[in-house]
Short mmCIF file of C-alpha atoms in Angstrom, two decimals:
data_model
loop_
_atom_site.label_atom_id
_atom_site.label_comp_id
_atom_site.label_asym_id
_atom_site.label_seq_id
_atom_site.Cartn_x
_atom_site.Cartn_y
_atom_site.Cartn_z
CA MET G 1361 -103.45 24.20 -83.00
CA THR G 1362 -106.66 22.44 -81.97
CA VAL G 1363 -109.13 24.60 -80.06
CA PRO G 1364 -110.55 22.65 -77.10
CA CYS G 1365 -114.30 22.42 -76.75
CA GLN G 1366 -115.71 24.56 -73.94
CA GLN G 1367 -119.06 23.12 -72.91
CA SER G 1368 -120.11 26.01 -70.66
CA PRO G 1369 -120.65 28.59 -73.46
CA VAL G 1370 -122.39 25.95 -75.57
CA LEU G 1371 -124.84 25.20 -72.76
CA ALA G 1372 -125.29 28.91 -71.99
CA GLY G 1373 -125.94 29.75 -75.64
CA SER G 1374 -128.41 26.90 -76.05
CA ALA G 1375 -130.24 27.89 -72.87
CA THR G 1376 -130.43 31.48 -74.09
CA LEU G 1377 -132.00 30.42 -77.40
CA ALA G 1378 -134.57 28.28 -75.60
CA ALA G 1379 -135.35 31.09 -73.14
CA LEU G 1380 -135.79 33.58 -75.99
CA GLY G 1381 -138.21 31.22 -77.69
CA ALA G 1382 -140.23 30.84 -74.51
CA LEU G 1383 -140.22 34.62 -74.01
CA VAL G 1384 -141.54 35.16 -77.54
CA LEU G 1385 -144.45 32.83 -76.81
CA TYR G 1386 -145.11 34.41 -73.44
CA LEU G 1387 -145.25 37.95 -74.85
CA ALA G 1388 -147.23 36.79 -77.91
CA LYS G 1389 -146.77 40.16 -79.64
CA PRO G 1390 -146.28 40.71 -83.39
CA SER G 1391 -142.70 41.44 -84.40
CA GLY G 1392 -142.34 45.11 -85.25
CA TYR G 1393 -141.29 44.74 -88.88
CA GLY G 1394 -143.03 44.03 -92.16
CA LYS G 1395 -146.78 44.60 -92.10
CA TYR G 1396 -146.70 45.49 -88.38
CA SER G 1397 -143.96 48.10 -88.38
CA GLU G 1398 -146.10 51.15 -89.14
CA SER G 1399 -148.59 50.47 -86.36
CA LEU G 1400 -146.12 49.30 -83.70
CA MET G 1401 -143.20 51.65 -84.44
CA PRO G 1402 -144.49 54.62 -86.46
CA ALA G 1403 -141.56 56.94 -85.61
CA ALA G 1404 -138.72 54.40 -85.90
CA THR G 1405 -135.70 55.10 -88.09
CA ARG G 1406 -135.74 52.70 -91.03
CA LEU G 1407 -133.50 51.24 -93.70
CA PRO G 1408 -134.60 49.92 -97.10
CA ALA G 1409 -135.68 46.31 -96.74
CA ARG G 1410 -132.97 44.90 -98.99
CA ALA G 1411 -130.11 46.58 -97.16
CA ALA G 1412 -131.57 45.72 -93.76
CA TRP G 1413 -132.10 42.04 -94.53
CA PHE G 1414 -128.61 41.77 -96.02
CA LEU G 1415 -126.95 43.31 -92.96
CA GLN G 1416 -129.06 41.32 -90.51
CA GLU G 1417 -128.52 37.92 -92.12
CA LEU G 1418 -124.85 38.36 -93.05
CA PRO G 1419 -123.29 37.20 -89.74
CA SER G 1420 -125.33 33.99 -89.82
CA PHE G 1421 -123.39 33.14 -92.96
CA ALA G 1422 -120.07 34.89 -92.40
CA VAL G 1423 -119.38 33.70 -88.84
CA PRO G 1424 -119.81 29.93 -89.37
CA ALA G 1425 -118.30 30.15 -92.86
CA GLY G 1426 -115.25 31.81 -91.30
CA ILE G 1427 -114.99 29.03 -88.71
CA LEU G 1428 -115.36 26.45 -91.47
CA ALA G 1429 -112.71 28.09 -93.64
CA GLN G 1430 -110.17 28.03 -90.81
CA HIS G 1431 -110.71 24.35 -90.13
CA PRO G 1432 -108.38 21.93 -91.90
CA ARG G 1433 -110.96 19.23 -92.55
CA SER G 1434 -112.60 19.06 -95.98
CA LEU G 1435 -116.12 20.42 -96.33
CA PHE G 1436 -117.17 17.09 -97.84
CA GLY G 1437 -115.34 14.97 -95.28
CA GLN G 1438 -116.45 14.83 -91.66
CA PRO G 1439 -120.22 14.94 -90.91
CA ALA G 1440 -119.82 18.04 -88.73
CA THR G 1441 -118.41 20.11 -91.59
CA VAL G 1442 -121.11 18.91 -93.98
CA LEU G 1443 -123.81 19.81 -91.47
CA LEU G 1444 -122.35 23.26 -90.90
CA GLY G 1445 -122.21 23.61 -94.67
CA LEU G 1446 -126.00 23.13 -94.75
CA PHE G 1447 -126.41 25.89 -92.19
CA CYS G 1448 -124.20 28.16 -94.30
CA ALA G 1449 -126.14 27.26 -97.46
CA HIS G 1450 -129.40 28.45 -95.88
CA TYR G 1451 -127.91 31.74 -94.81
CA PHE G 1452 -126.03 32.23 -98.07
CA HIS G 1453 -129.43 32.22 -99.73
CA ARG G 1454 -130.95 34.51 -97.10
CA THR G 1455 -128.03 36.95 -97.33
CA PHE G 1456 -127.20 37.07 -101.01
CA VAL G 1457 -130.43 36.00 -102.74
CA TYR G 1458 -133.50 36.64 -100.58
CA SER G 1459 -132.30 40.00 -99.29
CA LEU G 1460 -131.59 41.30 -102.79
CA LEU G 1461 -134.95 40.18 -104.17
CA THR G 1462 -137.30 41.10 -101.32
CA ARG G 1463 -139.96 43.74 -101.89
CA GLY G 1464 -140.75 44.27 -98.23
CA ARG G 1465 -141.37 47.46 -96.30
CA PRO G 1466 -138.52 49.60 -94.90
CA PHE G 1467 -137.06 47.90 -91.83
CA PRO G 1468 -136.78 49.56 -88.37
CA VAL G 1469 -133.10 49.94 -87.45
CA VAL G 1470 -133.73 48.78 -83.88
CA PHE G 1471 -134.88 45.40 -85.18
CA LEU G 1472 -131.93 45.26 -87.55
CA VAL G 1473 -129.56 45.70 -84.60
CA ARG G 1474 -131.36 43.04 -82.56
CA GLY G 1475 -131.37 40.66 -85.51
CA PHE G 1476 -127.67 41.28 -86.22
CA VAL G 1477 -126.73 40.48 -82.61
CA PHE G 1478 -128.92 37.35 -82.63
CA CYS G 1479 -127.53 36.11 -85.96
CA THR G 1480 -123.95 36.70 -84.82
CA GLY G 1481 -124.48 34.79 -81.58
CA ASN G 1482 -126.37 31.92 -83.18
CA GLY G 1483 -123.90 31.61 -86.05
CA LEU G 1484 -121.05 31.45 -83.56
CA LEU G 1485 -122.86 28.90 -81.38
CA GLN G 1486 -123.75 26.54 -84.23
CA GLY G 1487 -120.35 26.85 -85.90
CA TYR G 1488 -118.32 26.49 -82.71
CA TYR G 1489 -120.25 23.45 -81.53
CA LEU G 1490 -120.10 21.54 -84.81
CA ILE G 1491 -116.43 22.20 -85.51
CA TYR G 1492 -114.93 22.02 -82.02
CA CYS G 1493 -117.35 19.95 -79.94
CA ALA G 1494 -119.42 17.58 -82.07
CA GLU G 1495 -118.24 14.00 -82.52
CA TYR G 1496 -119.92 11.70 -85.01
CA PRO G 1497 -119.19 8.05 -85.80
CA ALA G 1498 -117.94 7.15 -89.27
CA GLU G 1499 -121.33 5.62 -90.11
CA TRP G 1500 -123.28 8.83 -89.29
CA TYR G 1501 -123.98 9.41 -92.99
CA THR G 1502 -126.13 6.26 -93.04
CA ASP G 1503 -127.81 6.92 -89.69
CA ILE G 1504 -131.56 7.51 -90.00
CA ARG G 1505 -131.24 10.73 -87.99
CA PHE G 1506 -128.83 12.16 -90.54
CA THR G 1507 -130.65 11.01 -93.67
CA LEU G 1508 -134.13 11.98 -92.48
CA GLY G 1509 -132.83 15.25 -91.03
CA VAL G 1510 -131.10 16.28 -94.25
CA PHE G 1511 -134.21 15.31 -96.23
CA LEU G 1512 -136.38 17.52 -94.02
CA PHE G 1513 -133.85 20.34 -94.23
CA ILE G 1514 -133.83 20.29 -98.04
CA LEU G 1515 -137.62 19.89 -98.19
CA GLY G 1516 -138.16 22.81 -95.83
CA MET G 1517 -135.71 25.03 -97.68
CA GLY G 1518 -137.49 24.26 -100.94
CA ILE G 1519 -140.86 25.15 -99.42
CA ASN G 1520 -139.41 28.34 -97.95
CA ILE G 1521 -137.86 29.48 -101.25
CA GLN G 1522 -140.98 28.67 -103.27
CA SER G 1523 -143.21 30.48 -100.76
CA ASP G 1524 -140.97 33.56 -100.77
CA TYR G 1525 -141.18 33.58 -104.57
CA ILE G 1526 -144.98 33.47 -104.44
CA LEU G 1527 -145.05 36.37 -101.97
CA ARG G 1528 -142.71 38.48 -104.13
CA GLN G 1529 -144.97 38.05 -107.14
CA LEU G 1530 -147.84 39.65 -105.23
CA ARG G 1531 -146.17 43.06 -105.52
CA LYS G 1532 -144.63 45.09 -108.24
CA PRO G 1533 -141.41 46.93 -107.31
CA GLY G 1534 -142.25 49.86 -105.03
CA GLU G 1535 -145.71 48.61 -104.06
CA VAL G 1536 -146.68 48.19 -100.41
CA ILE G 1537 -150.19 46.82 -100.89
CA TYR G 1538 -151.28 43.37 -99.72
CA ARG G 1539 -152.90 40.61 -101.76
CA ILE G 1540 -153.97 37.08 -100.90
CA PRO G 1541 -151.14 34.62 -101.64
CA GLN G 1542 -152.15 31.66 -103.79
CA GLY G 1543 -150.41 28.45 -104.79
CA GLY G 1544 -147.95 26.09 -103.18
CA LEU G 1545 -148.60 25.49 -99.51
CA PHE G 1546 -150.41 28.83 -99.35
CA THR G 1547 -153.37 26.81 -100.62
CA TYR G 1548 -153.53 25.28 -97.15
CA VAL G 1549 -151.84 27.69 -94.73
CA SER G 1550 -151.23 31.42 -94.33
CA GLY G 1551 -147.64 30.95 -93.15
CA ALA G 1552 -146.25 28.63 -95.83
CA ASN G 1553 -142.86 30.38 -95.80
CA PHE G 1554 -142.69 30.05 -92.02
CA LEU G 1555 -143.70 26.38 -92.13
CA GLY G 1556 -140.90 25.69 -94.61
CA GLU G 1557 -138.28 27.26 -92.37
CA ILE G 1558 -139.60 25.44 -89.28
CA ILE G 1559 -139.29 22.13 -91.14
CA GLU G 1560 -135.75 23.11 -92.13
CA TRP G 1561 -134.55 23.67 -88.60
CA ILE G 1562 -136.30 20.60 -87.22
CA GLY G 1563 -134.46 18.62 -89.89
CA TYR G 1564 -131.21 20.35 -88.99
CA ALA G 1565 -131.67 19.52 -85.30
CA LEU G 1566 -132.35 15.89 -86.18
CA ALA G 1567 -129.36 15.62 -88.53
CA THR G 1568 -126.93 17.21 -86.07
CA TRP G 1569 -128.50 15.56 -82.98
CA SER G 1570 -127.16 18.47 -80.95
CA LEU G 1571 -128.39 20.71 -78.15
CA PRO G 1572 -127.56 24.01 -79.94
CA ALA G 1573 -129.49 22.96 -83.05
CA LEU G 1574 -132.42 21.73 -80.95
CA ALA G 1575 -132.50 25.05 -79.08
CA PHE G 1576 -132.44 26.96 -82.37
CA ALA G 1577 -135.21 24.78 -83.80
CA PHE G 1578 -137.29 25.48 -80.67
CA PHE G 1579 -136.69 29.22 -80.97
CA SER G 1580 -137.56 29.14 -84.69
CA LEU G 1581 -140.75 27.22 -83.97
CA CYS G 1582 -141.83 29.72 -81.31
CA PHE G 1583 -140.94 32.83 -83.31
CA LEU G 1584 -142.16 31.71 -86.74
CA ALA G 1585 -145.31 29.94 -85.55
CA LEU G 1586 -146.38 33.06 -83.67
CA ARG G 1587 -145.66 35.15 -86.75
CA ALA G 1588 -147.76 32.76 -88.86
CA PHE G 1589 -150.71 33.12 -86.48
CA HIS G 1590 -150.46 36.93 -86.55
CA HIS G 1591 -150.31 36.87 -90.36
CA HIS G 1592 -153.35 34.60 -90.48
CA ARG G 1593 -155.32 36.96 -88.25
CA PHE G 1594 -154.18 39.92 -90.36
CA TYR G 1595 -155.38 38.28 -93.59
CA LEU G 1596 -158.76 37.31 -92.09
CA LYS G 1597 -159.29 40.87 -90.92
CA MET G 1598 -158.18 42.53 -94.15
CA PHE G 1599 -159.85 40.27 -96.75
CA GLU G 1600 -163.51 39.33 -96.53
CA ASP G 1601 -162.98 36.69 -99.21
CA TYR G 1602 -159.99 35.07 -97.50
CA PRO G 1603 -160.27 31.26 -97.80
CA LYS G 1604 -162.04 30.00 -94.68
CA SER G 1605 -160.51 26.53 -94.97
CA ARG G 1606 -156.96 27.89 -94.88
CA LYS G 1607 -155.17 27.32 -91.57
CA ALA G 1608 -152.43 29.43 -90.00
CA LEU G 1609 -149.46 27.02 -90.04
CA ILE G 1610 -150.29 23.31 -90.19
CA PRO G 1611 -152.48 22.16 -93.12
CA PHE G 1612 -155.98 21.04 -92.09
CA ILE G 1613 -155.13 21.28 -88.38
CA LEU G 1614 -153.92 24.62 -86.97
#
């Protein structure tokens, strides 16, 4: 049985993502995990970073993958299923690779719960829209929006994975000290991992040409750009020899 597309929840979900992004910028506060968790939430109950990241990211993979698995169309057939497959690929890596390799600080449970709710809602929104609402012409695979968007998505994911690898190498297992990241796009910006993920979701929004993806790209830009600027300020304060030419997020500019 075909599930009819309901536009109202799609619009509501997209508006919520955009509003959350705007709220993040308005508050302009560091997120209370990672290097900021001890100062912002000293008494918070915490989980080990690997378990927390796994649990938080899991619904972003499981929810759309479940929607995809129930749909009769082939993963490599219609553009919508291929695009949702890209979304699932990102969160497969975040859930089953990144989370099991991270050497981050213990994660406040309150942020885990917030992240879990966000990832569940966003996974449902992106999956529902692409499978039950999106309509693409047969020639979408050759459309410049699709080809350029997928290129940016793959480029951004590559930057993100490489940057995460560089950050992991700065610590031995069990260490919580900070060192200056070097190499890759860290040569030019403090938030190379964040820049990679922003490029990913801009590419995804372009390839899907959809309101939910655009809203998610906007939220990601707001959240990750702010985090990059806080990281940059943190590094400048902590390290006297931090490269003065290095920018926060955009090479040579910002």
